[in-house]
Amino acid sequence: GWSMGWQFTEDVATYCERVGPLLTRAPVANTVPLTVLGYLRSGGTGYGGSEPILLGWYDDPDAPSGEPSGAVLMTPPFELLLAVVPREALRSLAEALRANGTVVPGANGVVDVVEAFSAAWLAGTSQGAETRLRIRLYALAELLPPPHPTDGRARLATEDDTDHAVAWFNAFHDEVGGHEPEVRSSVM
């Protein structure tokens, strides 16, 4: 449904058509939402949550372009991903989510946008928020060969490698304190 400039859907194709140009204009900054969308477009059905996915975009009523200027998505059990949210649309996003009956267990995105959204979401309530995880995005500027190459060689993983891949994936999540999704289907 449409509310205060925000429109929500569960239809991945419609969402990709509407926000694809916005997200692909800055592919490095939008690597997480683009990766999630790639997964959903390839037939992924979510990440183990029982709640439906939420895909939303913001149509600025004053913008003549017709292209959305905001994009959010949520694939339960993960938090609301504030992919691109103009500052002037944060309050209306909180209002639109409430009007949509959406439960927001948390928010993920650029720190100042998450903090501003949290303030708008919690305004008038007795609820609070806490930061659980801060991560950085690194971009590789130049790939250099290692100074002391190993004797090994790169190869495609096989089913025999699944247990190792699952263990590495779980170790990563243990170290960063992230969610523990159903890993085996993600690495196969």
Tab-separated table of C-alpha atoms in Angstrom:
chain	number	residue	atom	x	y	z
A	1	GLY	CA	0.000	0.000	0.000
A	2	TRP	CA	0.906	3.660	-0.421
A	3	SER	CA	1.375	6.017	2.512
A	4	MET	CA	2.975	9.470	2.832
A	5	GLY	CA	5.214	9.047	-0.211
A	6	TRP	CA	6.202	5.493	0.773
A	7	GLN	CA	4.945	2.451	-1.086
A	8	PHE	CA	5.372	-1.118	0.165
A	9	THR	CA	5.194	-4.447	-1.608
A	10	GLU	CA	6.303	-8.063	-1.272
A	11	ASP	CA	6.778	-8.353	-5.042
A	12	VAL	CA	10.509	-8.541	-5.783
A	13	ALA	CA	10.197	-7.869	-9.537
A	14	THR	CA	8.171	-4.695	-8.978
A	15	TYR	CA	10.615	-3.495	-6.335
A	16	CYS	CA	13.656	-4.152	-8.522
A	17	GLU	CA	12.042	-2.288	-11.400
A	18	ARG	CA	11.293	0.724	-9.188
A	19	VAL	CA	14.533	0.983	-7.156
A	20	GLY	CA	17.077	-0.782	-9.370
A	21	PRO	CA	18.392	2.435	-10.953
A	22	LEU	CA	18.613	4.168	-7.562
A	23	LEU	CA	20.600	1.336	-5.945
A	24	THR	CA	22.879	0.548	-8.885
A	25	ARG	CA	23.969	4.182	-9.165
A	26	ALA	CA	26.123	3.558	-6.056
A	27	PRO	CA	26.802	-0.208	-6.123
A	28	VAL	CA	29.547	-0.190	-3.485
A	29	ALA	CA	27.517	1.798	-0.953
A	30	ASN	CA	24.484	-0.402	-1.718
A	31	THR	CA	26.279	-3.741	-1.738
A	32	VAL	CA	24.095	-5.205	1.041
A	33	PRO	CA	20.685	-4.347	-0.451
A	34	LEU	CA	21.864	-5.365	-3.941
A	35	THR	CA	23.136	-8.705	-2.576
A	36	VAL	CA	19.846	-9.345	-0.772
A	37	LEU	CA	17.904	-8.475	-3.931
A	38	GLY	CA	20.113	-10.775	-5.993
A	39	TYR	CA	19.319	-13.590	-3.589
A	40	LEU	CA	15.585	-12.873	-3.695
A	41	ARG	CA	15.582	-12.581	-7.506
A	42	SER	CA	17.314	-15.954	-7.815
A	43	GLY	CA	14.408	-17.597	-6.009
A	44	GLY	CA	15.563	-17.188	-2.409
A	45	THR	CA	12.556	-17.289	-0.149
A	46	GLY	CA	13.853	-15.369	2.814
A	47	TYR	CA	16.275	-16.101	5.576
A	48	GLY	CA	14.276	-18.367	7.820
A	49	GLY	CA	11.852	-15.818	9.264
A	50	SER	CA	8.131	-16.512	9.359
A	51	GLU	CA	7.150	-12.898	8.647
A	52	PRO	CA	6.739	-11.731	5.030
A	53	ILE	CA	9.421	-9.601	3.405
A	54	LEU	CA	8.867	-5.853	3.150
A	55	LEU	CA	10.135	-3.870	0.178
A	56	GLY	CA	9.546	-0.138	0.098
A	57	TRP	CA	10.398	2.953	-1.879
A	58	TYR	CA	9.875	6.667	-1.450
A	59	ASP	CA	8.362	8.789	-4.196
A	60	ASP	CA	9.135	12.406	-3.382
A	61	PRO	CA	5.970	14.321	-4.268
A	62	ASP	CA	8.094	17.341	-5.246
A	63	ALA	CA	10.460	15.415	-7.551
A	64	PRO	CA	9.432	15.476	-11.221
A	65	SER	CA	11.712	12.599	-12.307
A	66	GLY	CA	9.353	9.772	-11.423
A	67	GLU	CA	12.265	7.806	-9.993
A	68	PRO	CA	12.126	6.977	-6.280
A	69	SER	CA	14.575	8.791	-4.008
A	70	GLY	CA	14.396	6.251	-1.178
A	71	ALA	CA	14.554	2.480	-0.745
A	72	VAL	CA	14.171	0.181	2.271
A	73	LEU	CA	13.794	-3.574	2.649
A	74	MET	CA	13.315	-6.102	5.411
A	75	THR	CA	13.785	-9.854	5.184
A	76	PRO	CA	12.842	-11.264	8.601
A	77	PRO	CA	14.418	-12.181	10.921
A	78	PHE	CA	16.783	-9.381	9.890
A	79	GLU	CA	16.281	-5.727	10.699
A	80	LEU	CA	14.886	-3.021	8.467
A	81	LEU	CA	17.617	-2.122	5.982
A	82	LEU	CA	17.632	1.624	5.358
A	83	ALA	CA	19.307	1.366	1.955
A	84	VAL	CA	18.694	4.933	0.737
A	85	VAL	CA	16.529	7.221	2.841
A	86	PRO	CA	16.470	10.981	2.367
A	87	ARG	CA	16.546	12.801	5.706
A	88	GLU	CA	13.265	14.545	4.947
A	89	ALA	CA	11.579	11.141	4.479
A	90	LEU	CA	12.607	9.531	7.785
A	91	ARG	CA	9.603	10.691	9.808
A	92	SER	CA	7.168	9.736	7.041
A	93	LEU	CA	8.869	6.318	6.812
A	94	ALA	CA	8.225	5.681	10.508
A	95	GLU	CA	4.610	6.835	10.113
A	96	ALA	CA	4.073	4.731	6.979
A	97	LEU	CA	5.512	1.609	8.634
A	98	ARG	CA	3.221	2.095	11.625
A	99	ALA	CA	0.226	2.615	9.322
A	100	ASN	CA	1.239	-0.576	7.472
A	101	GLY	CA	1.301	-2.503	10.784
A	102	THR	CA	4.970	-3.377	10.308
A	103	VAL	CA	6.946	-4.658	13.283
A	104	VAL	CA	10.469	-3.202	13.186
A	105	PRO	CA	12.857	-5.230	15.364
A	106	GLY	CA	15.797	-2.970	14.509
A	107	ALA	CA	17.366	-0.883	11.779
A	108	ASN	CA	20.501	-1.301	9.718
A	109	GLY	CA	22.265	1.306	7.597
A	110	VAL	CA	24.520	4.329	7.756
A	111	VAL	CA	24.894	5.411	11.395
A	112	ASP	CA	23.363	8.905	11.200
A	113	VAL	CA	20.391	7.649	9.154
A	114	VAL	CA	19.783	4.764	11.589
A	115	GLU	CA	19.982	7.139	14.563
A	116	ALA	CA	17.560	9.614	12.954
A	117	PHE	CA	15.144	6.822	11.991
A	118	SER	CA	15.323	5.342	15.506
A	119	ALA	CA	14.463	8.733	16.996
A	120	ALA	CA	11.461	9.055	14.643
A	121	TRP	CA	10.349	5.448	15.255
A	122	LEU	CA	10.595	5.734	19.053
A	123	ALA	CA	9.130	9.251	19.358
A	124	GLY	CA	6.169	9.271	21.721
A	125	THR	CA	6.896	5.788	23.067
A	126	SER	CA	8.642	4.574	26.200
A	127	GLN	CA	10.846	2.263	24.140
A	128	GLY	CA	14.582	2.682	23.769
A	129	ALA	CA	17.225	1.594	21.299
A	130	GLU	CA	20.777	0.335	21.597
A	131	THR	CA	23.538	-0.147	19.066
A	132	ARG	CA	24.391	-3.833	18.776
A	133	LEU	CA	26.807	-3.925	15.881
A	134	ARG	CA	28.907	-1.455	13.921
A	135	ILE	CA	30.633	-2.593	10.781
A	136	ARG	CA	32.675	-0.903	8.098
A	137	LEU	CA	32.586	-1.258	4.359
A	138	TYR	CA	35.962	-1.653	2.723
A	139	ALA	CA	36.511	-1.284	-1.008
A	140	LEU	CA	39.521	-2.862	-2.682
A	141	ALA	CA	41.436	-0.165	-4.569
A	142	GLU	CA	44.076	-2.413	-6.110
A	143	LEU	CA	44.584	-6.165	-6.019
A	144	LEU	CA	48.214	-7.115	-5.465
A	145	PRO	CA	49.532	-10.668	-5.705
A	146	PRO	CA	50.813	-12.065	-2.406
A	147	PRO	CA	54.574	-11.637	-1.930
A	148	HIS	CA	55.007	-15.332	-1.094
A	149	PRO	CA	52.511	-17.414	-3.070
A	150	THR	CA	51.486	-20.784	-1.670
A	151	ASP	CA	51.777	-24.107	-3.447
A	152	GLY	CA	47.988	-24.470	-3.508
A	153	ARG	CA	45.582	-23.505	-6.253
A	154	ALA	CA	42.107	-22.036	-6.441
A	155	ARG	CA	39.257	-24.419	-7.249
A	156	LEU	CA	35.485	-24.468	-7.105
A	157	ALA	CA	34.064	-25.771	-3.859
A	158	THR	CA	32.301	-29.126	-3.945
A	159	GLU	CA	29.739	-30.734	-1.682
A	160	ASP	CA	32.647	-32.285	0.224
A	161	ASP	CA	33.615	-28.727	1.288
A	162	THR	CA	30.205	-27.913	2.808
A	163	ASP	CA	31.165	-28.665	6.428
A	164	HIS	CA	34.264	-26.435	6.150
A	165	ALA	CA	32.270	-23.604	4.546
A	166	VAL	CA	29.561	-23.834	7.227
A	167	ALA	CA	32.215	-23.753	9.971
A	168	TRP	CA	33.896	-20.683	8.404
A	169	PHE	CA	30.544	-18.910	7.995
A	170	ASN	CA	29.610	-19.635	11.629
A	171	ALA	CA	33.043	-18.504	12.864
A	172	PHE	CA	32.624	-15.222	10.993
A	173	HIS	CA	29.200	-14.611	12.561
A	174	ASP	CA	30.526	-15.541	16.011
A	175	GLU	CA	33.349	-13.033	15.621
A	176	VAL	CA	31.229	-10.113	14.396
A	177	GLY	CA	28.253	-10.856	16.648
A	178	GLY	CA	25.787	-11.048	13.769
A	179	HIS	CA	22.713	-13.137	13.246
A	180	GLU	CA	22.913	-16.875	13.011
A	181	PRO	CA	20.881	-17.652	9.910
A	182	GLU	CA	20.371	-21.166	8.598
A	183	VAL	CA	23.848	-21.458	7.149
A	184	ARG	CA	23.964	-24.756	5.253
A	185	SER	CA	21.535	-23.666	2.507
A	186	SER	CA	23.415	-20.356	2.111
A	187	VAL	CA	26.798	-21.957	1.427
A	188	MET	CA	25.666	-24.718	-0.919
